[in-house]
Amino acid sequence: MAELTYREAVADAIAQEMERDDKVVFLGEDIAKAGGVFKTTVGLYDKFGPDRVRDTPISEQAILGAAMGAAMTGLRPIAEIMFSDFFAVCWDIVVNQIAKTRYMTGGQVTMPLVIRSANGGGVRFGAQHSQSIENWAMMIPGLKVIAPSTPADVKGLLAASIRDPDPVIFFEQKSLYGDKGEIPDGEHVDELGTAKVVRDGADAVIYALAAMVPRSIRAAERLEADLGIRASVVDVRSLVPLDTRTIFSEFRKSGRAFTVEENPRLCGWGAEISSLITEECFWDMDLPVTRITTPHIPLASADNLEDQMIPSVDRIYETVRAGLD
Amino acid sequence: MAELTYREAVADAIAQEMERDDKVVFLGEDIAKAGGVFKTTVGLYDKFGPDRVRDTPISEQAILGAAMGAAMTGLRPIAEIMFSDFFAVCWDIVVNQIAKTRYMTGGQVTMPLVIRSANGGGVRFGAQHSQSIENWAMMIPGLKVIAPSTPADVKGLLAASIRDPDPVIFFEQKSLYGDKGEIPDGEHVDELGTAKVVRDGADAVIYALAAMVPRSIRAAERLEADLGIRASVVDVRSLVPLDTRTIFSEFRKSGRAFTVEENPRLCGWGAEISSLITEECFWDMDLPVTRITTPHIPLASADNLEDQMIPSVDRIYETVRAGLD
Amino acid sequence: MWRLQLEVRHLEQRAHDLFLQNLIKGTSHLAVGQEAIAAGCATAMRPGDYTFCTYRGHAHTLVRGASMTGVLGELMGKECGLLQGKGGSMHLTDAEKGAMGSYAIIGAHLPIAAGAAWAAQYNKTGAVSFCFFGDGTTNIGAFHEALNFAVIWKLPVVFVCENNFYMEYTPIGEVTAVEHPAADRAGAYGLEPIIVDGNDADAVYRVARAAVDKAVAGDGPSLIEAETYRHYGHSRADPATYRPDKEVEEWMAKDPIPMYRSRLLEFGVPEKVVGDIEKSVLKAVNDATEEAKASPIPRDELALTDVWADGGSAWRN
Amino acid sequence: MWRLQLEVRHLEQRAHDLFLQNLIKGTSHLAVGQEAIAAGCATAMRPGDYTFCTYRGHAHTLVRGASMTGVLGELMGKECGLLQGKGGSMHLTDAEKGAMGSYAIIGAHLPIAAGAAWAAQYNKTGAVSFCFFGDGTTNIGAFHEALNFAVIWKLPVVFVCENNFYMEYTPIGEVTAVEHPAADRAGAYGLEPIIVDGNDADAVYRVARAAVDKAVAGDGPSLIEAETYRHYGHSRADPATYRPDKEVEEWMAKDPIPMYRSRLLEFGVPEKVVGDIEKSVLKAVNDATEEAKASPIPRDELALTDVWADGGSAWRN
Ligand SMILES: Cc1ncc(C[n+]2csc(CCOP(=O)(O)OP(=O)(O)O)c2C)c(N)n1
Ligand SMILES: Cc1ncc(C[n+]2csc(CCOP(=O)(O)OP(=O)(O)O)c2C)c(N)n1
Ligand SMILES: [Mg+2]
Ligand SMILES: [Mg+2]
């Protein structure tokens, strides 16, 4: 097992898949010669050359349009949208074109493509470079939506996304890029649509995604150490397809659930999971599902302001403690 | 009281506000000389002239950018985005610029503008001209979001939106444009952030928006006539600000709630209301909140396919009946 | 080309009639008057080339060889429709024939067409991607991004602006900073300005053919502005009263169908040959109409299929 | 103008130093090397005119008269910051001074600047709106839409492309279909191509002044391409190793600050006057640094204010 950072796992996954299938191509701004502004794609240009790893102009609609057109006609493109906030400048291509074309054409065309993007806050970049927008993508029928929390999952889920025949929006959480973790040797491919129970516990369950996973684990550890509360933690990993089986089975153990989201409050995936649990596990509910989210406010940039907004280990700890009180 | 159509109420509201305040200006594609593709703005150009009612090129980013820049410097623009699906081509201006600039500048600038748009399906236009996207807007901190169901509410809420000092996304449901209704004489201005109980009933409550309101009322009438089930119907009207007071107080009467959404299933406003009720009224819940939505699929265009997807009177009736069984 | 133009004309007229009988719902944007562009370009295209067009796309789909029954069936919301009734008038597609879709959001398909050209370039298939759009489309951002992108990557794509002088109800001149919405912008991408009489199928064929040759030679994209006029309103709902009578008259005199007919006769094609083609096209349209009428509406279950490549629509397990 | 350029230079250098001391977090994009454009344009602007700029906007905000303490305080995340610590380096704004914001999504502020010009035109205030952006920005859709829109409405807006030859790490020539990313596209909007030496504040002043006159006369927008170079990397994280040494050297020799200094001396301004200004600017930067350092961090409650015009952030009752 090699230890890689979350950022290195990105290039590792892309290299694995590009080696395997020469229809896999990769495009984006400053991703080739410069290796990406987050240094997630270092080495790919040298390895696979300018035909397969291509720098583009600042033209996000063209980037995704090109990826779509190529996917419809035989390639398997990976496109980078540098910061997930920039999805807003090419949202039409994502939601009206990529997500709908297979359905609208009665299945005549297939859309095997991946859009990777750096998502989330915590790095003092201000409100236009810090959003967690996994809920934007989850709302749109026709998109698969993945957000890993560890280097191993980055590799395995990104590889699976590239092999998937449908469009996948792949969110890398930028506050995790420096995290290190073991990655299985050899080819590593995970499965979309699967959540993972990353910590066991019978008193409550915490559903988390991306950067909220390590925070939830730390909160759960402290809850156990301080108060003897044993909370399980579910890394949701895949918003679409959603692994409701794991979500529900874990819920039924305690009947007490908390969701921890980095996206702002209204209409987040936490609301979806909370509603699903209410709808389908109502008679097992011991407590209402409590959502822990960033408040419904744009993100501020100063250290203390931003830190106060994104769910922290302390806030998760406190909310679970108070909820079980 | 005059009887107007839902579509006529639009021009009526704009005319009322343009007469009152010469800082109100209006721009969009084919809205001036042609009176709008939905004939919602007929007569405004003749009345207020080419300086205040302006046709634009097909440049949605320019339309909303211009509205924003003008709002920051003293005008109160109303911009039309012809079909709400087209928000996708100018989403950046809406979510990253208009919604965030006041906050990011520490309150230095104010953004009094309204973006009106024809929302929703049921008219066989296919997946790119039929979306109900009120949930897209609700997710974004910094936007107010309104969706009226009657001509009177169109007038009153649109007038209130124009007077509001914050950016308002105003959704007109295109399947309702032909509906007729009484409008109060003289100046009519309603209040944002208020839901309306449009039908009383103690056995259950149905929360609905826009085109789903008349359908819910009809379903409730049939439930009472056929089965003696008395369901109240709440027209949510304002997604942001959300009138949780009315929502909760109506819920507490029966403890049994249903939400009826035209937007697709995942992360809709129904999930938000369902989660809120669970979080804040858990001990009053007699049944889980049930969501009735368009399935999580792009909209098909053939009559029978589209009709089967959008919640119908029959589906609402059946779901409530089964839920209370 | 005579046949292609007639096919379009009669099919579109039929669609118009079927509206009036309320057998077609929703909206529809006819290309009556603009047939020569579709026919001229299709004749320059080779099997394997790609067509990307707009909501005004019945013509472009048909001329690539899509079945008339499939087109009319789709407009009528029948299961025999090209898209099984799931897409409707604005999204006609026949991928097998290279008609890669009709796109109803202005501008979106320009970069998508560039993408198909990229795949062709990468896979060295020699295929060329054609992209049709209107004058009004030249003012949206995606136009600009796609043109620049296609040029710097030297993609084999031919952008064809059908300048019918109106964006919906607004004269293009009122909303455009230059006189020729496409040609006057070619220079912004280092391209030659090309303007062609869009009502002359032969002229269109010649410029399209030259653009194909350029693309195949690896010399990158072309931007063609073809001037034309639509005989009906923008869409079903539009009686087009905003157009000056004189302008309409002048353009009606330039109707591509009678013009092409005269030319054929002039060039010595026997009246009978010309007429027989007319008859056979009309018969084909009639047959297709009957077939589409007779087709059942889509099975309800179809609503739930083909969101994903596995054929289904599940968002959960 | 000497003072303005120096203010920018020293403030940016100070920002650079404060990063190295980790007193500034997040990212930051310095305009060192590009001072002459900010100074030249600001000198052509009148009180009441509007500035719209990018994440590389410290310079443009400062030259409109924003306080140095406010700028540095914002970068340091202090309550004395122009935005109370809520916006950060990429969003500097001083609306009272006409600095209407720094926008961090490429292209967005071009139509917004046009909007402010529209309000000025409508209200007949005579104000002109200046919009600054980079060479890379000319390839995004919003650029195209804004230019066309501003021209057809004859808006009093001046678009200034600061061509520093790089979009982040990629040479602009590799991703742009024309040599001069802005000037070669002016024709697509019926505008004159204007190229100016962006390292010569006087030259910039002259073209900016002419553009203001044109706008005030009701003759609509201008598009200026000012060629320049940034001395540091694109942002804090970038050591700029992708630039050829020779290119860097050549441009360093054209550093606007020493160039302008020599010109002043040449024109007979006494060395002492020049030097005194330098000293006073440096002192101002030092004072502002101390003030900003001494300022408290924002009160936690500020996170919850000013989403809405009522000062609050409630989404429910
Ligand atoms: C982004 C977007 N904005 C607006 C529309 C509405 N719309 C449909 S067709 C049209 C006019 C298009 O004009 P043009 O490009 O000249 O094509 P034509 O219809 O004349 O063939 C408009 C504004 C749309 N479909 N997409
Ligand atoms: C829509 C969008 N895409 C990408 C970026 C990331 N980005 C920030 S600055 C930049 C380069 C801009 O280059 P240029 O316009 O030349 O301005 P400069 O930084 O050289 O002043 C890029 C790609 C962004 N902020 N917004
Ligand atoms: Mg047109
Ligand atoms: Mg640059």
Short mmCIF file of N, CA, C and O in Angstrom, two decimals, chain B residues 11-56:
data_model
loop_
_atom_site.label_atom_id
_atom_site.label_comp_id
_atom_site.label_asym_id
_atom_site.label_seq_id
_atom_site.Cartn_x
_atom_site.Cartn_y
_atom_site.Cartn_z
N ALA B 11 -48.40 42.27 -16.41
CA ALA B 11 -48.25 43.62 -16.95
C ALA B 11 -48.92 44.65 -16.03
O ALA B 11 -48.44 45.77 -15.87
N ASP B 12 -50.01 44.24 -15.42
CA ASP B 12 -50.73 45.14 -14.51
C ASP B 12 -49.84 45.54 -13.34
O ASP B 12 -49.77 46.72 -12.97
N ALA B 13 -49.16 44.58 -12.78
CA ALA B 13 -48.27 44.87 -11.64
C ALA B 13 -47.11 45.76 -12.08
O ALA B 13 -46.76 46.73 -11.41
N ILE B 14 -46.53 45.41 -13.22
CA ILE B 14 -45.37 46.20 -13.68
C ILE B 14 -45.81 47.63 -13.97
O ILE B 14 -45.13 48.60 -13.59
N ALA B 15 -46.95 47.77 -14.60
CA ALA B 15 -47.44 49.12 -14.92
C ALA B 15 -47.68 49.92 -13.64
O ALA B 15 -47.29 51.09 -13.53
N GLN B 16 -48.31 49.28 -12.67
CA GLN B 16 -48.56 49.96 -11.39
C GLN B 16 -47.26 50.50 -10.80
O GLN B 16 -47.18 51.65 -10.36
N GLU B 17 -46.23 49.67 -10.81
CA GLU B 17 -44.98 50.08 -10.17
C GLU B 17 -44.19 51.05 -11.04
O GLU B 17 -43.50 51.92 -10.51
N MET B 18 -44.29 50.92 -12.35
CA MET B 18 -43.57 51.86 -13.20
C MET B 18 -44.19 53.25 -13.12
O MET B 18 -43.48 54.26 -13.22
N GLU B 19 -45.48 53.27 -12.93
CA GLU B 19 -46.13 54.58 -12.79
C GLU B 19 -45.71 55.27 -11.50
O GLU B 19 -45.55 56.48 -11.44
N ARG B 20 -45.53 54.48 -10.50
CA ARG B 20 -45.24 55.00 -9.17
C ARG B 20 -43.80 55.47 -9.03
O ARG B 20 -43.50 56.42 -8.30
N ASP B 21 -42.88 54.80 -9.72
CA ASP B 21 -41.46 55.04 -9.47
C ASP B 21 -40.72 55.02 -10.80
O ASP B 21 -40.62 53.97 -11.45
N ASP B 22 -40.16 56.15 -11.19
CA ASP B 22 -39.53 56.17 -12.51
C ASP B 22 -38.14 55.53 -12.51
O ASP B 22 -37.48 55.51 -13.55
N LYS B 23 -37.72 55.01 -11.38
CA LYS B 23 -36.47 54.23 -11.37
C LYS B 23 -36.72 52.78 -11.77
O LYS B 23 -35.78 52.00 -11.93
N VAL B 24 -37.98 52.41 -11.91
CA VAL B 24 -38.27 51.04 -12.33
C VAL B 24 -38.14 50.96 -13.85
O VAL B 24 -38.80 51.70 -14.58
N VAL B 25 -37.28 50.07 -14.30
CA VAL B 25 -37.07 49.85 -15.73
C VAL B 25 -37.19 48.35 -16.00
O VAL B 25 -37.12 47.54 -15.08
N PHE B 26 -37.36 48.00 -17.25
CA PHE B 26 -37.69 46.61 -17.57
C PHE B 26 -36.96 46.20 -18.85
O PHE B 26 -37.01 46.92 -19.85
N LEU B 27 -36.28 45.07 -18.80
CA LEU B 27 -35.56 44.60 -19.99
C LEU B 27 -35.68 43.10 -20.17
O LEU B 27 -35.90 42.37 -19.22
N GLY B 28 -35.54 42.68 -21.41
CA GLY B 28 -35.59 41.25 -21.71
C GLY B 28 -35.76 41.02 -23.20
O GLY B 28 -35.86 41.98 -23.98
N GLU B 29 -35.81 39.75 -23.58
CA GLU B 29 -35.90 39.40 -25.00
C GLU B 29 -37.35 39.46 -25.48
O GLU B 29 -38.21 38.78 -24.91
N ASP B 30 -37.60 40.26 -26.48
CA ASP B 30 -38.93 40.35 -27.09
C ASP B 30 -40.03 40.80 -26.12
O ASP B 30 -41.21 40.52 -26.34
N ILE B 31 -39.64 41.49 -25.08
CA ILE B 31 -40.64 41.91 -24.07
C ILE B 31 -41.27 43.25 -24.41
O ILE B 31 -42.34 43.57 -23.91
N ALA B 32 -40.60 44.02 -25.25
CA ALA B 32 -41.06 45.40 -25.47
C ALA B 32 -42.06 45.45 -26.62
O ALA B 32 -43.26 45.34 -26.41
N LYS B 33 -41.55 45.58 -27.83
CA LYS B 33 -42.46 45.76 -28.96
C LYS B 33 -43.41 44.59 -29.12
O LYS B 33 -44.58 44.78 -29.46
N ALA B 34 -42.93 43.39 -28.88
CA ALA B 34 -43.78 42.22 -29.10
C ALA B 34 -44.64 41.88 -27.89
O ALA B 34 -45.54 41.04 -27.98
N GLY B 35 -44.36 42.49 -26.74
CA GLY B 35 -45.18 42.20 -25.56
C GLY B 35 -44.90 40.86 -24.92
O GLY B 35 -45.70 40.37 -24.12
N GLY B 36 -43.76 40.27 -25.25
CA GLY B 36 -43.37 39.02 -24.59
C GLY B 36 -43.87 37.79 -25.32
O GLY B 36 -44.95 37.80 -25.89
N VAL B 37 -43.09 36.72 -25.30
CA VAL B 37 -43.54 35.52 -26.01
C VAL B 37 -44.75 34.90 -25.34
O VAL B 37 -45.50 34.17 -25.97
N PHE B 38 -44.95 35.15 -24.07
CA PHE B 38 -46.16 34.66 -23.41
C PHE B 38 -47.23 35.74 -23.31
O PHE B 38 -48.21 35.59 -22.59
N LYS B 39 -46.97 36.87 -23.98
CA LYS B 39 -47.92 37.99 -23.97
C LYS B 39 -48.19 38.48 -22.55
O LYS B 39 -49.30 38.89 -22.21
N THR B 40 -47.16 38.42 -21.73
CA THR B 40 -47.32 38.87 -20.35
C THR B 40 -47.06 40.35 -20.19
O THR B 40 -47.38 40.93 -19.16
N THR B 41 -46.43 40.97 -21.21
CA THR B 41 -46.00 42.35 -21.00
C THR B 41 -46.54 43.27 -22.09
O THR B 41 -45.94 44.31 -22.39
N VAL B 42 -47.66 42.88 -22.63
CA VAL B 42 -48.30 43.66 -23.69
C VAL B 42 -48.67 45.05 -23.17
O VAL B 42 -49.20 45.19 -22.07
N GLY B 43 -48.36 46.06 -23.95
CA GLY B 43 -48.79 47.41 -23.62
C GLY B 43 -47.78 48.24 -22.85
O GLY B 43 -47.87 49.47 -22.82
N LEU B 44 -46.80 47.59 -22.24
CA LEU B 44 -45.86 48.35 -21.41
C LEU B 44 -44.97 49.25 -22.26
O LEU B 44 -44.67 50.38 -21.88
N TYR B 45 -44.55 48.74 -23.40
CA TYR B 45 -43.69 49.53 -24.28
C TYR B 45 -44.42 50.78 -24.75
O TYR B 45 -43.88 51.89 -24.72
N ASP B 46 -45.67 50.61 -25.14
CA ASP B 46 -46.43 51.77 -25.61
C ASP B 46 -46.62 52.79 -24.50
O ASP B 46 -46.57 53.99 -24.71
N LYS B 47 -46.83 52.28 -23.31
CA LYS B 47 -47.11 53.17 -22.19
C LYS B 47 -45.86 53.87 -21.66
O LYS B 47 -45.90 55.05 -21.34
N PHE B 48 -44.77 53.14 -21.55
CA PHE B 48 -43.61 53.69 -20.86
C PHE B 48 -42.43 54.00 -21.77
O PHE B 48 -41.44 54.59 -21.32
N GLY B 49 -42.54 53.59 -23.01
CA GLY B 49 -41.54 54.03 -23.98
C GLY B 49 -40.25 53.23 -23.97
O GLY B 49 -39.99 52.44 -23.07
N PRO B 50 -39.43 53.48 -24.98
CA PRO B 50 -38.24 52.67 -25.23
C PRO B 50 -37.11 52.87 -24.22
O PRO B 50 -36.20 52.06 -24.17
N ASP B 51 -37.16 53.94 -23.42
CA ASP B 51 -36.10 54.09 -22.43
C ASP B 51 -36.32 53.18 -21.22
O ASP B 51 -35.38 52.82 -20.52
N ARG B 52 -37.58 52.86 -20.98
CA ARG B 52 -37.87 52.10 -19.75
C ARG B 52 -38.23 50.65 -20.03
O ARG B 52 -38.19 49.82 -19.11
N VAL B 53 -38.62 50.36 -21.25
CA VAL B 53 -39.03 48.99 -21.60
C VAL B 53 -38.20 48.60 -22.82
O VAL B 53 -38.44 49.09 -23.92
N ARG B 54 -37.22 47.72 -22.61
CA ARG B 54 -36.19 47.56 -23.62
C ARG B 54 -36.00 46.12 -24.08
O ARG B 54 -35.77 45.21 -23.28
N ASP B 55 -36.05 45.93 -25.39
CA ASP B 55 -35.71 44.65 -25.98
C ASP B 55 -34.20 44.44 -25.97
O ASP B 55 -33.43 45.39 -26.18
N THR B 56 -33.79 43.23 -25.76
CA THR B 56 -32.36 42.93 -25.69
C THR B 56 -32.00 41.85 -26.70
O THR B 56 -32.86 41.15 -27.22
#
